[in-house]
XYZ file of C-alpha atoms in Angstrom:
401
model
C -21.106 24.128 -88.535
C -21.153 24.326 -85.553
C -23.061 21.589 -83.580
C -24.974 24.731 -81.951
C -26.218 25.924 -85.364
C -26.940 22.281 -86.385
C -29.315 22.129 -83.225
C -31.361 25.235 -84.306
C -31.662 24.186 -87.529
C -32.967 20.753 -86.624
C -35.115 21.903 -83.750
C -36.631 24.594 -86.984
C -37.227 21.636 -88.569
C -38.993 19.762 -85.978
C -40.812 22.342 -84.573
C -42.550 23.862 -87.130
C -43.660 20.565 -88.884
C -45.285 19.502 -84.921
C -46.985 22.688 -84.732
C -49.270 22.593 -87.984
C -49.909 19.203 -88.164
C -53.905 17.104 -86.930
C -55.918 14.919 -88.890
C -56.098 11.750 -89.534
C -53.581 9.321 -90.744
C -53.403 7.121 -93.084
C -49.824 4.991 -94.056
C -48.542 5.301 -97.802
C -51.524 8.078 -99.005
C -50.668 9.442 -102.415
C -49.341 13.584 -102.706
C -47.931 15.570 -104.078
C -45.421 17.852 -103.211
C -45.083 21.999 -103.129
C -42.368 21.847 -106.722
C -46.137 19.305 -107.943
C -44.359 15.877 -107.539
C -45.861 12.561 -106.698
C -44.953 11.641 -103.600
C -46.019 9.522 -100.358
C -47.095 11.012 -96.552
C -44.778 9.666 -94.059
C -42.785 10.469 -91.204
C -39.772 13.370 -92.261
C -37.886 10.614 -90.565
C -38.697 7.984 -93.662
C -38.182 10.858 -96.200
C -34.083 10.951 -96.217
C -34.288 13.362 -99.167
C -36.084 15.844 -97.509
C -34.258 14.957 -93.946
C -30.782 15.186 -95.178
C -30.962 18.374 -96.622
C -32.448 20.209 -93.533
C -30.589 18.441 -90.881
C -27.281 20.453 -92.083
C -28.499 24.056 -92.851
C -29.636 27.198 -90.516
C -33.304 27.133 -92.379
C -34.397 30.259 -94.728
C -37.700 31.661 -94.065
C -38.030 30.738 -97.869
C -37.175 26.768 -96.279
C -39.130 27.125 -94.054
C -42.403 28.069 -95.886
C -41.318 24.877 -98.103
C -41.554 22.927 -95.225
C -44.981 23.787 -93.525
C -46.467 23.721 -97.442
C -44.835 20.076 -97.669
C -47.241 18.810 -94.556
C -50.074 16.129 -95.512
C -53.390 15.940 -93.739
C -51.652 12.563 -91.269
C -51.391 13.188 -87.745
C -48.356 12.261 -85.483
C -47.106 8.924 -83.725
C -45.299 11.129 -80.771
C -44.408 13.903 -81.941
C -43.197 12.957 -85.867
C -44.123 15.078 -88.254
C -44.905 13.460 -91.778
C -44.018 15.329 -95.014
C -45.005 14.911 -98.180
C -41.585 12.732 -99.127
C -41.394 13.196 -103.107
C -40.985 8.992 -104.473
C -38.106 9.839 -106.777
C -36.188 10.720 -103.296
C -35.021 13.989 -105.046
C -34.280 16.690 -102.779
C -36.383 20.053 -102.697
C -35.748 22.789 -105.029
C -36.785 25.929 -102.562
C -37.729 28.632 -104.951
C -37.306 32.247 -104.149
C -40.290 33.540 -101.652
C -42.557 36.041 -103.488
C -44.168 37.272 -100.723
C -42.830 39.848 -97.659
C -40.466 36.614 -94.761
C -42.201 35.422 -92.155
C -41.290 37.871 -89.042
C -40.680 41.029 -91.672
C -42.694 44.505 -91.280
C -41.859 46.299 -94.792
C -40.162 49.791 -94.097
C -42.447 51.556 -97.220
C -46.439 52.330 -96.708
C -47.990 49.261 -98.214
C -51.556 50.747 -99.246
C -53.991 48.164 -101.301
C -55.061 48.045 -104.802
C -57.789 50.477 -105.441
C -59.362 46.646 -106.374
C -59.073 45.329 -103.086
C -61.652 44.311 -100.785
C -62.858 46.780 -97.684
C -61.179 44.429 -95.484
C -58.051 44.741 -97.461
C -57.850 48.247 -97.032
C -59.222 48.861 -93.956
C -56.198 46.329 -92.031
C -53.484 48.464 -94.096
C -54.759 50.709 -92.516
C -53.898 49.561 -88.963
C -50.336 48.167 -89.885
C -49.775 51.604 -89.800
C -48.226 51.266 -93.476
C -46.553 48.290 -92.447
C -44.965 49.779 -89.600
C -47.121 46.637 -87.497
C -46.591 42.656 -88.754
C -49.423 41.932 -90.220
C -51.169 38.531 -89.050
C -52.542 37.044 -92.012
C -49.045 36.751 -93.420
C -47.482 34.730 -90.157
C -45.425 37.544 -89.484
C -45.665 38.553 -86.374
C -47.388 35.711 -83.055
C -45.324 32.897 -83.995
C -44.400 30.340 -81.668
C -42.098 26.985 -81.888
C -42.298 25.763 -78.943
C -43.150 22.137 -78.873
C -45.171 22.442 -75.361
C -47.289 24.759 -75.092
C -50.124 22.920 -72.379
C -47.051 21.500 -70.565
C -45.422 22.943 -67.560
C -44.502 25.470 -65.665
C -41.082 26.140 -67.897
C -41.357 27.295 -71.198
C -39.492 26.068 -72.878
C -36.244 28.461 -74.983
C -38.078 29.286 -78.205
C -41.547 29.612 -76.863
C -43.097 33.104 -76.732
C -39.698 35.104 -78.070
C -41.491 38.313 -78.166
C -41.346 38.513 -74.498
C -38.997 41.606 -72.988
C -37.528 42.218 -69.757
C -36.904 45.416 -68.310
C -33.301 46.840 -66.646
C -33.036 49.331 -64.083
C -30.424 51.305 -62.751
C -30.734 52.829 -58.947
C -28.702 55.440 -57.550
C -25.269 52.518 -57.066
C -24.763 52.153 -60.349
C -27.268 48.303 -59.452
C -29.119 46.531 -62.169
C -32.038 44.774 -62.328
C -34.872 43.462 -63.887
C -38.380 43.460 -63.029
C -40.477 43.970 -64.966
C -41.347 42.277 -68.594
C -43.093 44.014 -71.676
C -43.558 42.468 -75.528
C -42.260 43.296 -78.358
C -44.653 44.438 -81.016
C -41.668 45.110 -83.929
C -38.345 46.324 -84.701
C -38.880 49.279 -82.760
C -41.278 49.112 -80.080
C -41.741 47.140 -76.769
C -45.354 47.286 -74.915
C -45.506 47.385 -71.332
C -48.184 48.967 -68.469
C -47.032 53.151 -67.479
C -46.454 51.286 -63.591
C -43.477 49.976 -65.143
C -42.373 52.886 -66.363
C -42.788 56.062 -64.238
C -44.056 56.810 -60.485
C -43.061 54.317 -57.745
C -40.925 52.135 -59.756
C -38.317 54.864 -60.547
C -38.369 55.109 -56.049
C -38.214 51.235 -56.120
C -36.067 50.198 -58.590
C -34.898 52.875 -60.125
C -34.085 54.578 -63.846
C -35.655 52.710 -66.987
C -32.341 51.488 -68.928
C -32.345 48.828 -71.198
C -34.212 45.731 -72.790
C -33.323 42.557 -72.664
C -35.345 40.074 -75.534
C -34.117 36.822 -76.378
C -33.626 35.528 -72.705
C -34.742 32.256 -71.514
C -32.965 32.050 -67.797
C -31.170 35.136 -66.187
C -28.697 32.683 -64.751
C -26.900 31.499 -67.514
C -24.753 33.677 -70.733
C -25.702 31.355 -73.487
C -29.565 29.398 -72.268
C -29.073 25.168 -73.469
C -31.627 23.321 -73.207
C -31.998 19.137 -74.048
C -33.934 17.926 -76.103
C -34.427 14.055 -77.837
C -30.269 12.892 -75.897
C -29.577 16.400 -78.347
C -28.314 19.759 -77.162
C -30.176 22.570 -77.981
C -28.786 26.304 -77.351
C -29.990 29.680 -78.263
C -28.621 33.447 -79.375
C -27.014 35.457 -76.675
C -29.849 37.366 -75.878
C -30.299 40.857 -77.482
C -30.901 44.631 -74.777
C -31.572 47.364 -76.262
C -31.167 51.051 -75.281
C -33.961 52.747 -74.733
C -34.878 56.351 -77.197
C -37.848 57.426 -76.005
C -41.331 56.779 -73.561
C -44.752 57.178 -74.328
C -46.945 56.980 -72.220
C -50.878 57.410 -72.046
C -52.175 60.023 -70.840
C -54.605 59.183 -68.980
C -52.277 57.051 -66.771
C -52.080 57.786 -63.101
C -49.139 56.812 -60.886
C -52.234 56.091 -58.319
C -54.968 54.999 -60.229
C -54.901 51.522 -62.666
C -56.320 53.108 -65.569
C -54.604 53.206 -68.361
C -52.097 51.375 -67.525
C -49.908 51.138 -70.685
C -47.313 52.615 -72.517
C -43.970 52.380 -75.591
C -41.073 52.165 -75.308
C -38.925 53.185 -78.707
C -35.913 51.016 -78.697
C -32.066 53.108 -79.651
C -31.295 50.553 -82.865
C -33.593 47.928 -84.618
C -34.320 45.168 -84.010
C -33.422 41.944 -86.082
C -35.496 38.450 -85.804
C -34.240 35.125 -84.470
C -35.804 31.825 -83.811
C -35.537 33.700 -80.532
C -36.700 37.347 -80.881
C -40.015 37.902 -82.851
C -42.586 40.258 -82.467
C -46.542 38.827 -81.106
C -49.125 39.918 -83.341
C -51.941 43.110 -82.081
C -55.082 42.425 -82.159
C -56.868 44.157 -85.053
C -59.850 44.310 -87.287
C -60.413 40.018 -87.325
C -59.019 39.980 -83.665
C -62.252 37.841 -81.934
C -61.559 39.195 -77.718
C -62.128 36.647 -75.131
C -64.955 35.443 -73.844
C -65.074 34.387 -69.653
C -64.069 30.813 -69.493
C -61.742 30.738 -72.348
C -58.161 30.066 -71.010
C -55.525 32.664 -72.543
C -51.753 32.300 -71.177
C -49.569 34.560 -69.439
C -45.006 33.790 -69.733
C -42.517 35.508 -66.994
C -39.988 35.824 -65.127
C -42.699 35.980 -61.923
C -42.586 34.624 -58.832
C -43.249 30.193 -58.188
C -43.923 28.591 -55.474
C -40.616 27.533 -54.797
C -38.613 31.084 -55.677
C -38.811 34.296 -55.269
C -38.425 35.054 -58.737
C -37.575 32.282 -61.625
C -34.204 32.296 -63.219
C -36.435 30.407 -66.247
C -38.766 31.769 -68.258
C -42.444 30.876 -66.920
C -45.606 30.121 -68.951
C -48.971 29.441 -67.503
C -52.505 29.184 -68.962
C -55.168 31.418 -66.687
C -59.743 31.576 -67.723
C -60.853 35.116 -68.237
C -62.529 35.738 -65.479
C -66.125 37.452 -65.970
C -65.903 41.317 -66.103
C -69.242 41.660 -64.354
C -68.212 39.877 -61.087
C -64.342 41.213 -61.429
C -65.940 44.989 -60.397
C -67.868 43.810 -58.042
C -64.826 41.979 -56.434
C -62.261 44.847 -56.685
C -65.049 47.356 -55.798
C -64.286 46.131 -52.318
C -61.679 47.139 -52.208
C -62.607 50.292 -54.227
C -60.963 50.397 -56.862
C -62.670 50.715 -60.093
C -62.148 47.794 -63.017
C -63.210 49.249 -66.129
C -64.368 48.452 -69.791
C -60.764 48.866 -70.677
C -59.647 46.110 -68.530
C -59.766 42.017 -68.387
C -59.918 40.075 -65.672
C -57.797 36.726 -66.081
C -57.147 34.348 -63.234
C -58.518 33.568 -59.160
C -57.284 29.844 -58.684
C -55.751 28.932 -56.304
C -51.480 29.769 -56.440
C -52.663 30.572 -60.011
C -51.971 34.213 -61.373
C -49.792 36.351 -63.099
C -47.145 36.163 -60.622
C -45.986 33.433 -62.840
C -45.726 36.206 -65.460
C -44.560 39.784 -64.659
C -45.940 43.466 -64.834
C -46.557 45.072 -67.731
C -45.857 41.204 -69.344
C -47.898 39.915 -72.223
C -51.175 37.714 -71.106
C -51.509 36.068 -74.603
C -54.781 34.563 -76.717
C -53.697 31.903 -80.013
C -55.668 32.543 -82.440
C -53.651 30.492 -85.290
C -51.273 32.655 -84.147
C -50.988 34.179 -80.609
C -51.730 37.982 -80.307
C -51.203 40.313 -77.327
C -54.972 40.895 -75.615
C -53.657 41.585 -72.314
C -50.732 43.297 -69.952
C -50.134 42.858 -67.070
C -51.265 45.723 -64.827
C -51.671 44.584 -60.366
C -54.457 42.228 -58.580
C -55.503 41.295 -54.946
C -52.597 39.742 -54.023
C -50.519 36.577 -56.038
C -52.570 33.476 -56.835
C -55.265 34.692 -53.809
C -58.394 31.748 -54.389
C -61.797 33.866 -57.243
C -59.345 36.844 -57.183
C -58.016 37.290 -60.805
C -55.512 39.505 -61.486
C -56.683 42.409 -63.478
C -55.047 43.165 -66.811
C -55.163 46.452 -69.109
C -56.939 45.430 -71.828
C -55.077 46.127 -75.870
C -57.449 45.769 -78.510
C -59.195 48.981 -76.607
C -56.264 50.817 -77.090
C -55.070 50.326 -80.532
C -55.728 54.083 -81.859
C -53.740 54.758 -79.467
C -51.026 52.620 -79.636
C -50.875 53.444 -84.888
C -51.138 57.111 -83.561
C -47.984 56.891 -81.252
C -45.845 54.606 -83.559
C -43.134 55.519 -86.442
C -40.407 54.644 -88.466
């Protein structure tokens, strides 16, 4: 195995465990392993049987699930994850999965059983027969970055649904401008203003989508974590089969600023390319003051555009006040839009037009799409986002296998 593959596998081990652990730790407390063996809740670094088994391999979904289920209720010291280590030192025996692997979507309709609760029936309907990933099965919205709440640069494997839209001008020159979000293997959700209108005149024709990008200046993206180099897979470039713009969108207006891109190929999911969850039946819309996140390759205070994927936490802005603010600019804010930001130098300029505004609710949900604003990072002027929950019926009716 190459050092690159070992690095990716080891990152997966550490991060999957670090994501879910919380509570108070009691040294050497007894526990039961996923294979029903008696064990002790200790640091993974003290459990040779698990450590040696997983650090030398690229993890399958079953192995990731085994790791997740091996977690015990202790906390961590720094970023040390705790696992239920078998007392006899036996190596893990990972059973085949009995459920659909995380990050995959069934290609055949999978309606609920006749005895299923009405809530499950409603969820199955909202998943469009398995075309959309199921949040309850962790098939989407799983971001395994280690520093979600710190810094401007995102982690190399953080927010793996972020898409970059590439345009070609009349001279044949190509550049990335807008962003988007991968929602399943064939579709990216973005803003309508990123695919028609002024963008065609300024940037050119939309020609492709890039997934899995972290640093636009390097062919292979690598970072150093705890003195070990971690490298991502090469980014994936996909052509565009068709563009579906919301019928209510008008170039000079901002309402219904949403569009679907159907990719020319089915996308293979990796640690660096995954779909985000869409807001379904049990999604709870954000309230004023709650923190959501934007991500992308937008402007920073130092550069006109960042080469490295950025992230920023911004607060949801009071809707009525947002309507009042934008009314002074002759702009109408509807209930199908969400306002967020409004702090000096903190706005979706850190992301991209068409990029995601995300809410963490066990998994990451796409709550908004970057639409427009009154300049970038202006004090007490929030950015405006297309509110995705208001458009779920439209999304469902416009996707196919």
